[in-house]
Short mmCIF file of C-alpha atoms and ligand atoms in Angstrom, two decimals:
data_model
loop_
_atom_site.label_atom_id
_atom_site.label_comp_id
_atom_site.label_asym_id
_atom_site.label_seq_id
_atom_site.Cartn_x
_atom_site.Cartn_y
_atom_site.Cartn_z
CA MET G 20 15.15 6.00 -26.55
CA CYS G 21 12.77 3.67 -24.78
CA ALA G 22 13.79 3.38 -21.12
CA PHE G 23 11.15 0.77 -20.31
CA ASP G 24 12.32 -2.82 -19.99
CA HIS G 25 9.71 -4.83 -21.86
CA ARG G 26 10.79 -8.01 -20.06
CA SER G 27 8.71 -6.67 -17.15
CA PHE G 28 5.62 -7.87 -19.03
CA ALA G 29 6.74 -11.40 -18.20
CA GLY G 30 4.50 -12.83 -15.54
CA HIS G 31 1.51 -10.59 -16.29
CA GLU G 32 -1.60 -12.35 -17.49
CA ALA G 33 -2.96 -9.35 -19.40
CA VAL G 34 -2.25 -5.69 -19.97
CA THR G 35 -5.00 -3.56 -21.53
CA PHE G 36 -4.51 -0.11 -23.03
CA ALA G 37 -7.69 1.96 -23.01
CA HIS G 38 -7.98 5.04 -25.20
CA ASP G 39 -11.12 7.12 -25.63
CA PRO G 40 -10.65 10.08 -28.04
CA ALA G 41 -13.93 11.70 -26.98
CA THR G 42 -12.84 12.18 -23.37
CA GLY G 43 -9.06 12.08 -23.81
CA LEU G 44 -8.78 8.92 -21.71
CA HIS G 45 -5.41 7.18 -21.77
CA ALA G 46 -5.39 4.36 -19.27
CA ILE G 47 -3.61 1.07 -18.67
CA ILE G 48 -5.09 -1.86 -16.77
CA ALA G 49 -2.59 -4.52 -15.73
CA ILE G 50 -3.65 -7.93 -14.48
CA HIS G 51 -0.69 -9.70 -12.95
CA SER G 52 -2.36 -12.82 -11.61
CA THR G 53 -5.82 -14.29 -11.16
CA ALA G 54 -4.53 -17.49 -9.53
CA LEU G 55 -6.21 -16.66 -6.23
CA GLY G 56 -9.29 -14.93 -7.69
CA PRO G 57 -10.23 -11.89 -9.75
CA ALA G 58 -7.50 -9.26 -9.76
CA ALA G 59 -8.08 -6.31 -7.44
CA GLY G 60 -6.10 -3.13 -6.90
CA GLY G 61 -6.50 0.62 -7.00
CA CYS G 62 -6.65 2.98 -9.95
CA ARG G 63 -3.98 5.70 -9.83
CA MET G 64 -4.24 8.97 -11.77
CA SER G 65 -1.01 10.86 -12.40
CA SER G 66 0.65 12.94 -15.11
CA TYR G 67 3.42 10.52 -15.90
CA PRO G 68 6.45 11.95 -17.72
CA SER G 69 6.07 9.31 -20.45
CA ALA G 70 3.92 6.34 -21.45
CA ASP G 71 6.82 4.06 -20.51
CA ALA G 72 6.84 5.51 -16.99
CA ALA G 73 3.11 4.78 -16.67
CA ILE G 74 3.55 1.21 -17.96
CA ASP G 75 6.45 0.65 -15.60
CA ASP G 76 4.40 1.91 -12.65
CA VAL G 77 1.26 -0.11 -13.38
CA LEU G 78 3.21 -3.34 -13.92
CA ARG G 79 5.19 -2.93 -10.71
CA LEU G 80 2.07 -2.04 -8.73
CA SER G 81 -0.08 -4.86 -10.13
CA ARG G 82 2.59 -7.43 -9.29
CA GLY G 83 2.73 -5.95 -5.78
CA MET G 84 -1.03 -6.43 -5.43
CA THR G 85 -0.67 -10.16 -6.19
CA TYR G 86 1.69 -10.42 -3.23
CA LYS G 87 -0.40 -8.15 -0.99
CA ASN G 88 -3.64 -10.07 -1.63
CA ALA G 89 -1.89 -13.43 -1.21
CA ILE G 90 -0.25 -12.54 2.11
CA ALA G 91 -3.58 -11.23 3.44
CA ASP G 92 -5.09 -14.59 2.46
CA LEU G 93 -7.76 -12.99 0.28
CA PRO G 94 -9.52 -14.75 -2.60
CA LEU G 95 -8.17 -12.08 -4.95
CA GLY G 96 -5.43 -11.84 -7.54
CA GLY G 97 -3.27 -8.85 -8.32
CA GLY G 98 -4.08 -5.99 -10.66
CA LYS G 99 -3.75 -2.25 -10.89
CA SER G 100 -4.68 0.52 -13.30
CA VAL G 101 -3.40 3.97 -14.14
CA ILE G 102 -5.08 6.90 -15.84
CA ILE G 103 -2.52 9.18 -17.44
CA GLY G 104 -3.37 12.79 -16.63
CA ASP G 105 -3.32 15.47 -13.99
CA PRO G 106 -6.03 14.67 -11.43
CA ALA G 107 -6.40 18.39 -10.64
CA SER G 108 -7.17 19.50 -14.22
CA ASP G 109 -7.87 16.44 -16.40
CA LYS G 110 -10.29 14.50 -14.20
CA LYS G 111 -13.81 14.85 -15.60
CA PRO G 112 -16.92 12.69 -15.00
CA ALA G 113 -16.96 11.60 -18.67
CA LEU G 114 -13.33 10.49 -18.48
CA LEU G 115 -13.98 8.45 -15.33
CA GLU G 116 -16.99 6.87 -17.01
CA ALA G 117 -14.91 5.98 -20.07
CA PHE G 118 -12.38 4.35 -17.76
CA ALA G 119 -15.16 2.48 -15.96
CA ARG G 120 -16.41 1.15 -19.34
CA ALA G 121 -12.92 -0.24 -19.99
CA VAL G 122 -12.98 -1.97 -16.58
CA ASP G 123 -16.48 -3.28 -17.30
CA GLY G 124 -15.28 -4.71 -20.61
CA LEU G 125 -12.94 -7.02 -18.72
CA GLY G 126 -16.02 -8.77 -17.36
CA GLY G 127 -14.95 -9.00 -13.71
CA CYS G 128 -11.32 -10.11 -14.23
CA TYR G 129 -10.30 -6.87 -12.52
CA TYR G 130 -11.85 -4.77 -9.73
CA ALA G 131 -10.71 -1.13 -9.44
CA ALA G 132 -10.61 0.94 -6.24
CA GLU G 133 -9.21 4.27 -5.05
CA ASP G 134 -5.53 5.09 -5.14
CA MET G 135 -3.42 8.24 -5.43
CA GLY G 136 -5.29 10.82 -7.51
CA ILE G 137 -8.56 8.87 -7.34
CA GLY G 138 -10.86 9.50 -4.39
CA LEU G 139 -14.12 8.12 -3.05
CA ALA G 140 -16.29 10.40 -5.21
CA ASP G 141 -14.44 9.15 -8.31
CA VAL G 142 -15.01 5.54 -7.30
CA GLN G 143 -18.69 6.37 -6.86
CA ALA G 144 -18.80 7.89 -10.37
CA MET G 145 -17.23 4.74 -11.83
CA ALA G 146 -19.75 2.60 -9.95
CA ARG G 147 -22.54 4.16 -12.04
CA VAL G 148 -21.04 2.41 -15.09
CA THR G 149 -19.55 -0.81 -13.76
CA ARG G 150 -20.07 -3.09 -10.82
CA TYR G 151 -16.39 -4.05 -10.92
CA VAL G 152 -15.29 -1.26 -8.63
CA ALA G 153 -15.04 -1.28 -4.84
CA GLY G 154 -14.64 1.20 -2.03
CA ARG G 155 -18.06 2.78 -2.73
CA HIS G 156 -19.68 4.82 -0.02
CA THR G 157 -23.26 3.94 -0.91
CA GLY G 158 -25.02 0.83 -2.08
CA SER G 159 -25.27 -2.67 -0.74
CA ALA G 160 -21.98 -3.96 0.69
CA ALA G 161 -20.33 -0.53 0.30
CA SER G 162 -17.04 -0.49 2.25
CA GLY G 163 -16.28 3.24 2.01
CA ASP G 164 -12.86 4.78 2.59
CA PRO G 165 -10.23 2.06 3.16
CA SER G 166 -7.75 4.49 4.77
CA PRO G 167 -8.94 4.15 8.41
CA VAL G 168 -8.58 0.36 8.21
CA THR G 169 -5.15 0.73 6.62
CA ALA G 170 -4.18 3.07 9.47
CA ARG G 171 -5.48 0.61 12.06
CA GLY G 172 -3.38 -2.18 10.53
CA VAL G 173 -0.28 0.01 10.47
CA PHE G 174 -0.90 0.98 14.10
CA LEU G 175 -1.19 -2.68 15.15
CA GLY G 176 1.89 -3.63 13.11
CA LEU G 177 3.89 -0.75 14.56
CA ARG G 178 2.89 -1.77 18.09
CA LEU G 179 3.97 -5.33 17.31
CA ALA G 180 7.34 -4.07 16.03
CA VAL G 181 7.89 -2.09 19.24
CA LEU G 182 7.16 -5.20 21.29
CA ARG G 183 9.41 -7.45 19.21
CA LYS G 184 12.31 -5.04 18.78
CA LEU G 185 12.28 -2.92 21.93
CA GLY G 186 10.51 -5.32 24.32
CA ARG G 187 7.97 -2.65 25.20
CA ASP G 188 4.30 -3.65 25.41
CA SER G 189 3.01 -0.08 25.37
CA LEU G 190 3.48 2.84 23.00
CA ASP G 191 3.52 5.26 25.91
CA GLY G 192 6.54 7.51 25.41
CA VAL G 193 7.59 5.77 22.17
CA ARG G 194 8.89 8.33 19.67
CA VAL G 195 7.55 8.00 16.10
CA ALA G 196 8.50 10.04 13.02
CA VAL G 197 5.64 10.09 10.50
CA GLN G 198 6.36 11.05 6.89
CA GLY G 199 3.14 12.11 5.13
CA LEU G 200 0.00 13.37 6.86
CA GLY G 201 -2.62 12.32 4.32
CA ASN G 202 -5.55 9.95 4.68
CA VAL G 203 -3.53 7.21 6.35
CA GLY G 204 -0.73 9.22 8.00
CA LEU G 205 -2.99 11.57 9.93
CA ASN G 206 -5.24 8.72 11.04
CA LEU G 207 -2.18 6.86 12.24
CA CYS G 208 -0.92 9.93 14.13
CA ARG G 209 -4.21 10.19 16.00
CA LYS G 210 -4.03 6.55 17.08
CA LEU G 211 -0.39 6.88 18.13
CA ARG G 212 -1.08 10.01 20.12
CA ALA G 213 -4.03 8.37 21.87
CA ALA G 214 -1.70 5.50 22.81
CA GLY G 215 0.79 7.93 24.38
CA ALA G 216 3.42 8.07 21.63
CA THR G 217 5.26 11.32 20.90
CA LEU G 218 5.25 12.45 17.28
CA ALA G 219 7.67 14.10 14.88
CA VAL G 220 5.87 14.82 11.61
CA THR G 221 6.45 16.09 8.12
CA ASP G 222 4.58 16.72 4.89
CA VAL G 223 5.17 18.75 1.76
CA ARG G 224 1.97 20.62 2.72
CA ALA G 225 2.77 23.11 5.47
CA SER G 226 -0.93 23.23 6.43
CA ALA G 227 -0.88 19.50 7.23
CA ILE G 228 2.14 19.92 9.51
CA ASN G 229 0.55 22.90 11.27
CA PHE G 230 -2.59 20.89 11.88
CA ALA G 231 -0.66 17.99 13.47
CA VAL G 232 1.37 20.41 15.61
CA THR G 233 -1.75 22.17 16.88
CA GLU G 234 -4.06 19.17 17.25
CA LEU G 235 -1.62 16.47 18.31
CA GLY G 236 1.29 18.33 19.88
CA ALA G 237 3.61 16.94 17.20
CA GLU G 238 7.11 18.25 16.58
CA PRO G 239 7.38 19.74 13.05
CA VAL G 240 10.23 18.48 10.87
CA ALA G 241 11.32 19.57 7.37
CA PRO G 242 10.52 16.95 4.67
CA ASP G 243 14.16 16.21 3.83
CA ALA G 244 15.14 15.89 7.53
CA ILE G 245 12.51 13.37 8.73
CA ILE G 246 14.75 10.41 7.92
CA ASP G 247 17.37 11.75 10.39
CA SER G 248 14.90 11.99 13.30
CA ASP G 249 16.19 10.57 16.57
CA VAL G 250 13.16 8.35 17.19
CA ASP G 251 12.20 4.74 17.94
CA VAL G 252 10.11 4.26 14.79
CA PHE G 253 10.20 5.75 11.30
CA ALA G 254 6.73 5.52 9.69
CA PRO G 255 6.79 6.29 5.94
CA CYS G 256 3.23 7.22 4.89
CA ALA G 257 3.85 9.21 1.69
CA GLY G 258 5.51 8.08 -1.56
CA GLY G 259 7.53 4.98 -2.42
CA ALA G 260 11.29 4.29 -2.69
CA VAL G 261 12.10 6.26 0.48
CA LEU G 262 14.47 3.55 1.73
CA THR G 263 17.61 3.73 -0.38
CA PRO G 264 21.26 2.92 0.47
CA GLU G 265 21.71 6.64 1.21
CA THR G 266 18.67 7.06 3.50
CA ILE G 267 19.18 3.70 5.23
CA ALA G 268 22.67 4.84 6.26
CA ARG G 269 21.13 7.96 7.82
CA LEU G 270 18.27 6.26 9.73
CA LYS G 271 18.49 6.50 13.51
CA ALA G 272 15.25 4.62 14.18
CA PRO G 273 15.66 0.89 14.98
CA ILE G 274 12.21 0.21 13.43
CA VAL G 275 10.58 1.07 10.07
CA ALA G 276 6.80 0.57 10.12
CA GLY G 277 4.60 2.64 7.83
CA ALA G 278 1.82 2.65 5.25
CA ALA G 279 3.58 3.66 2.03
CA ASN G 280 3.66 1.18 -0.84
CA ASN G 281 7.01 0.11 -2.32
CA GLN G 282 9.10 1.66 0.48
CA LEU G 283 12.30 -0.14 -0.59
CA LEU G 284 14.15 1.19 -3.62
CA ASP G 285 14.94 -2.46 -4.40
CA ASP G 286 15.03 -5.83 -2.61
CA ASP G 287 18.68 -5.35 -1.55
CA CYS G 288 17.59 -2.48 0.70
CA GLY G 289 15.86 -5.06 2.92
CA GLU G 290 19.25 -6.72 3.48
CA GLN G 291 20.85 -3.33 4.14
CA LEU G 292 18.24 -2.62 6.83
CA ARG G 293 18.90 -6.04 8.38
CA GLN G 294 22.64 -5.41 8.41
CA ARG G 295 22.01 -2.17 10.30
CA ASP G 296 19.86 -4.15 12.77
CA ILE G 297 16.75 -2.17 11.80
CA LEU G 298 13.48 -4.10 11.97
CA TYR G 299 11.59 -3.50 8.72
CA MET G 300 7.88 -4.38 8.74
CA PRO G 301 7.29 -5.32 5.07
CA ASP G 302 5.11 -2.65 3.46
CA TYR G 303 2.58 -4.82 1.69
CA VAL G 304 1.95 -6.83 4.86
CA ILE G 305 1.59 -3.98 7.36
CA ASN G 306 -0.53 -1.87 4.97
CA GLY G 307 -2.93 -4.65 3.93
CA GLY G 308 -5.89 -3.39 6.00
CA GLY G 309 -7.28 -1.29 3.15
CA ILE G 310 -7.45 -4.14 0.64
CA ILE G 311 -9.05 -6.37 3.27
CA ASN G 312 -11.76 -3.74 3.63
CA VAL G 313 -12.21 -3.57 -0.15
CA ALA G 314 -12.27 -7.40 -0.36
CA ALA G 315 -15.26 -7.48 1.97
CA GLU G 316 -17.20 -5.37 -0.53
CA ILE G 317 -16.11 -7.48 -3.51
CA ALA G 318 -17.34 -10.55 -1.62
CA GLY G 319 -20.78 -8.91 -1.73
CA ARG G 320 -21.36 -8.45 2.00
CA TYR G 321 -19.59 -5.88 4.11
CA ASP G 322 -19.04 -7.37 7.54
CA PRO G 323 -16.80 -5.35 9.92
CA SER G 324 -16.14 -8.38 12.12
CA TRP G 325 -14.81 -10.32 9.11
CA VAL G 326 -12.54 -7.36 8.30
CA GLU G 327 -11.23 -7.27 11.88
CA HIS G 328 -10.70 -11.04 11.91
CA LYS G 329 -8.69 -10.85 8.67
CA LEU G 330 -6.67 -7.92 10.02
CA GLN G 331 -5.79 -9.86 13.17
CA ARG G 332 -4.71 -12.83 11.05
CA LEU G 333 -2.56 -10.51 8.94
CA MET G 334 -0.87 -9.27 12.11
CA ALA G 335 -0.23 -12.90 13.13
CA THR G 336 1.41 -13.39 9.71
CA LEU G 337 3.55 -10.29 10.31
CA ASN G 338 4.57 -11.69 13.70
CA ALA G 339 5.51 -15.01 12.07
CA ILE G 340 7.67 -13.17 9.52
CA VAL G 341 9.56 -11.38 12.32
CA THR G 342 10.05 -14.73 14.12
CA ASP G 343 11.35 -16.29 10.89
CA ALA G 344 13.72 -13.37 10.42
CA ASP G 345 15.10 -13.84 13.96
CA ARG G 346 15.54 -17.56 13.35
CA THR G 347 17.05 -17.47 9.86
CA GLY G 348 18.84 -14.11 9.78
CA LEU G 349 17.10 -13.36 6.47
CA PRO G 350 15.53 -9.96 5.72
CA THR G 351 11.81 -9.61 6.43
CA ASN G 352 10.97 -8.48 2.87
CA ILE G 353 12.43 -11.68 1.41
CA LEU G 354 10.59 -13.85 3.94
CA ALA G 355 7.29 -12.08 3.16
CA ASP G 356 7.85 -12.63 -0.58
CA ARG G 357 8.53 -16.32 -0.05
CA MET G 358 5.38 -16.76 2.02
CA ALA G 359 3.25 -14.98 -0.61
CA GLU G 360 4.89 -16.98 -3.43
CA ARG G 361 4.12 -20.27 -1.66
CA ARG G 362 0.43 -19.31 -1.42
CA ILE G 363 0.30 -18.26 -5.09
CA ALA G 364 2.12 -21.41 -6.25
CA SER G 365 -0.24 -23.68 -4.37
CA ALA G 366 -3.26 -21.87 -5.87
CA GLU G 367 -1.72 -22.24 -9.34
CA GLN G 368 -1.23 -25.96 -8.75
CA CYS G 369 -4.88 -26.34 -7.73
CA ARG G 370 -5.94 -24.42 -10.84
CA ALA G 371 -3.80 -26.61 -13.10
CA ALA G 372 -5.05 -29.87 -11.53
P1 NAD R 12 -2.51 10.68 0.61
O1 NAD R 12 -2.29 11.18 -0.76
O2 NAD R 12 -3.81 10.94 1.29
O3 NAD R 12 -1.36 11.23 1.60
C1 NAD R 12 -0.02 11.31 1.25
C2 NAD R 12 0.56 12.50 2.00
O4 NAD R 12 1.96 12.52 1.80
C3 NAD R 12 0.01 13.85 1.53
O5 NAD R 12 -0.37 14.63 2.64
C4 NAD R 12 1.21 14.47 0.79
O6 NAD R 12 1.22 15.88 0.85
C5 NAD R 12 2.36 13.87 1.56
N1 NAD R 12 3.63 13.84 0.84
C6 NAD R 12 3.85 13.63 -0.48
N2 NAD R 12 5.17 13.65 -0.74
C7 NAD R 12 5.79 13.85 0.44
C8 NAD R 12 7.14 13.97 0.83
N3 NAD R 12 8.14 13.88 -0.05
N4 NAD R 12 7.44 14.20 2.12
C9 NAD R 12 6.44 14.31 3.04
N5 NAD R 12 5.13 14.21 2.73
C10 NAD R 12 4.81 13.98 1.45
O7 NAD R 12 -2.21 9.10 0.55
P2 NAD R 12 -2.67 8.01 1.59
O8 NAD R 12 -3.93 7.39 1.13
O9 NAD R 12 -2.55 8.54 2.97
O10 NAD R 12 -1.52 6.91 1.35
C11 NAD R 12 -0.23 7.10 1.86
C12 NAD R 12 0.66 5.96 1.40
O11 NAD R 12 0.10 4.72 1.86
C13 NAD R 12 0.78 5.81 -0.12
O12 NAD R 12 2.05 5.30 -0.43
C14 NAD R 12 -0.28 4.77 -0.45
O13 NAD R 12 0.01 4.11 -1.66
C15 NAD R 12 -0.14 3.86 0.75
N6 NAD R 12 -1.34 3.07 1.03
C16 NAD R 12 -2.53 3.69 1.25
C17 NAD R 12 -3.66 2.90 1.52
C18 NAD R 12 -5.00 3.53 1.80
O14 NAD R 12 -5.90 2.85 2.29
N7 NAD R 12 -5.18 4.83 1.54
C19 NAD R 12 -3.56 1.51 1.56
C20 NAD R 12 -2.31 0.91 1.36
C21 NAD R 12 -1.21 1.71 1.09
#
């Protein structure tokens, strides 16, 4: 039985299936919207349980990129791609090149970048075949690893949440539980520690926890217990859908501010967080630093001061969303969506005129 709801295609401008028998490439490139500019979003490699699961993922993620790029006020639309396969065993240079040829064939409608399962070296390999890839570490305008900029944005957004919710203008002594100590999570932990926060951390990799305990004096927590931590802030920096009716009921933190994409199981979870008086910093707003960094490269000139300026404006947008939530009593995720939708609609009107 096909579990995939094909109505999800509605709203996507194009979905391309790329198959290369010689290398075993099975990939899907989804372009949700080019209203604001060429679509941009990472390429994810994962061994999906079925083709439907991969389609579902890429469509959901590409739509999310439209919103993320719009709220960051970037001249980019939303797109995403997935390569179906195990990054540990199936990723070969020829396969990445075949994928890059598929991206190239779209003629600049879509720019790929790193995502889960695809690292900087893979992006560099793709860049040998197509210029429609960003996040390179060499070459003119190369922007490199977006993770540090993502972590900086999450840090600034978390600090803003602490000010708005707890009335504290310093992170000194603020307790933060960080779920996921990867590229963004560990970077965030370092910034929090330097600002005087105390850390409770978890990861499915014991080595990552040990490192944070030793280097940052963090308290180790088991992966399935991090949600119950008695802290001021819960910072999800691993997978998506961590905020469900069940986990929201368990949360002790009055603030959720983290890097993970698609943190809410569904939109209703935003309302459930609001009802529990938990301030939720919408994921695609607080984690937009990475795509801002990538956008600088796509623009053809990497300028760190432009990146910082855009990041500060994104934080002002986040602040405005929190103010709107206080004023209207609506959940922050819904207010962020409305703001992004207004920007997209006005770009569509200009395009139609
Ligand atoms: P990463 O793969 O480097 O790190 C993820 C970490 O989470 C790993 O250490 C992994 O072991 C751990 N993990 C996985 N499942 C877990 C679980 N159930 N409990 C605890 N830990 C778990 O990824 P990243 O680049 O740090 O990204 C983290 C999140 O932020 C992802 O959701 C990603 O989509 C999102 N994000 C990343 C960027 C970026 O610039 N890298 C930008 C925007 C959003």
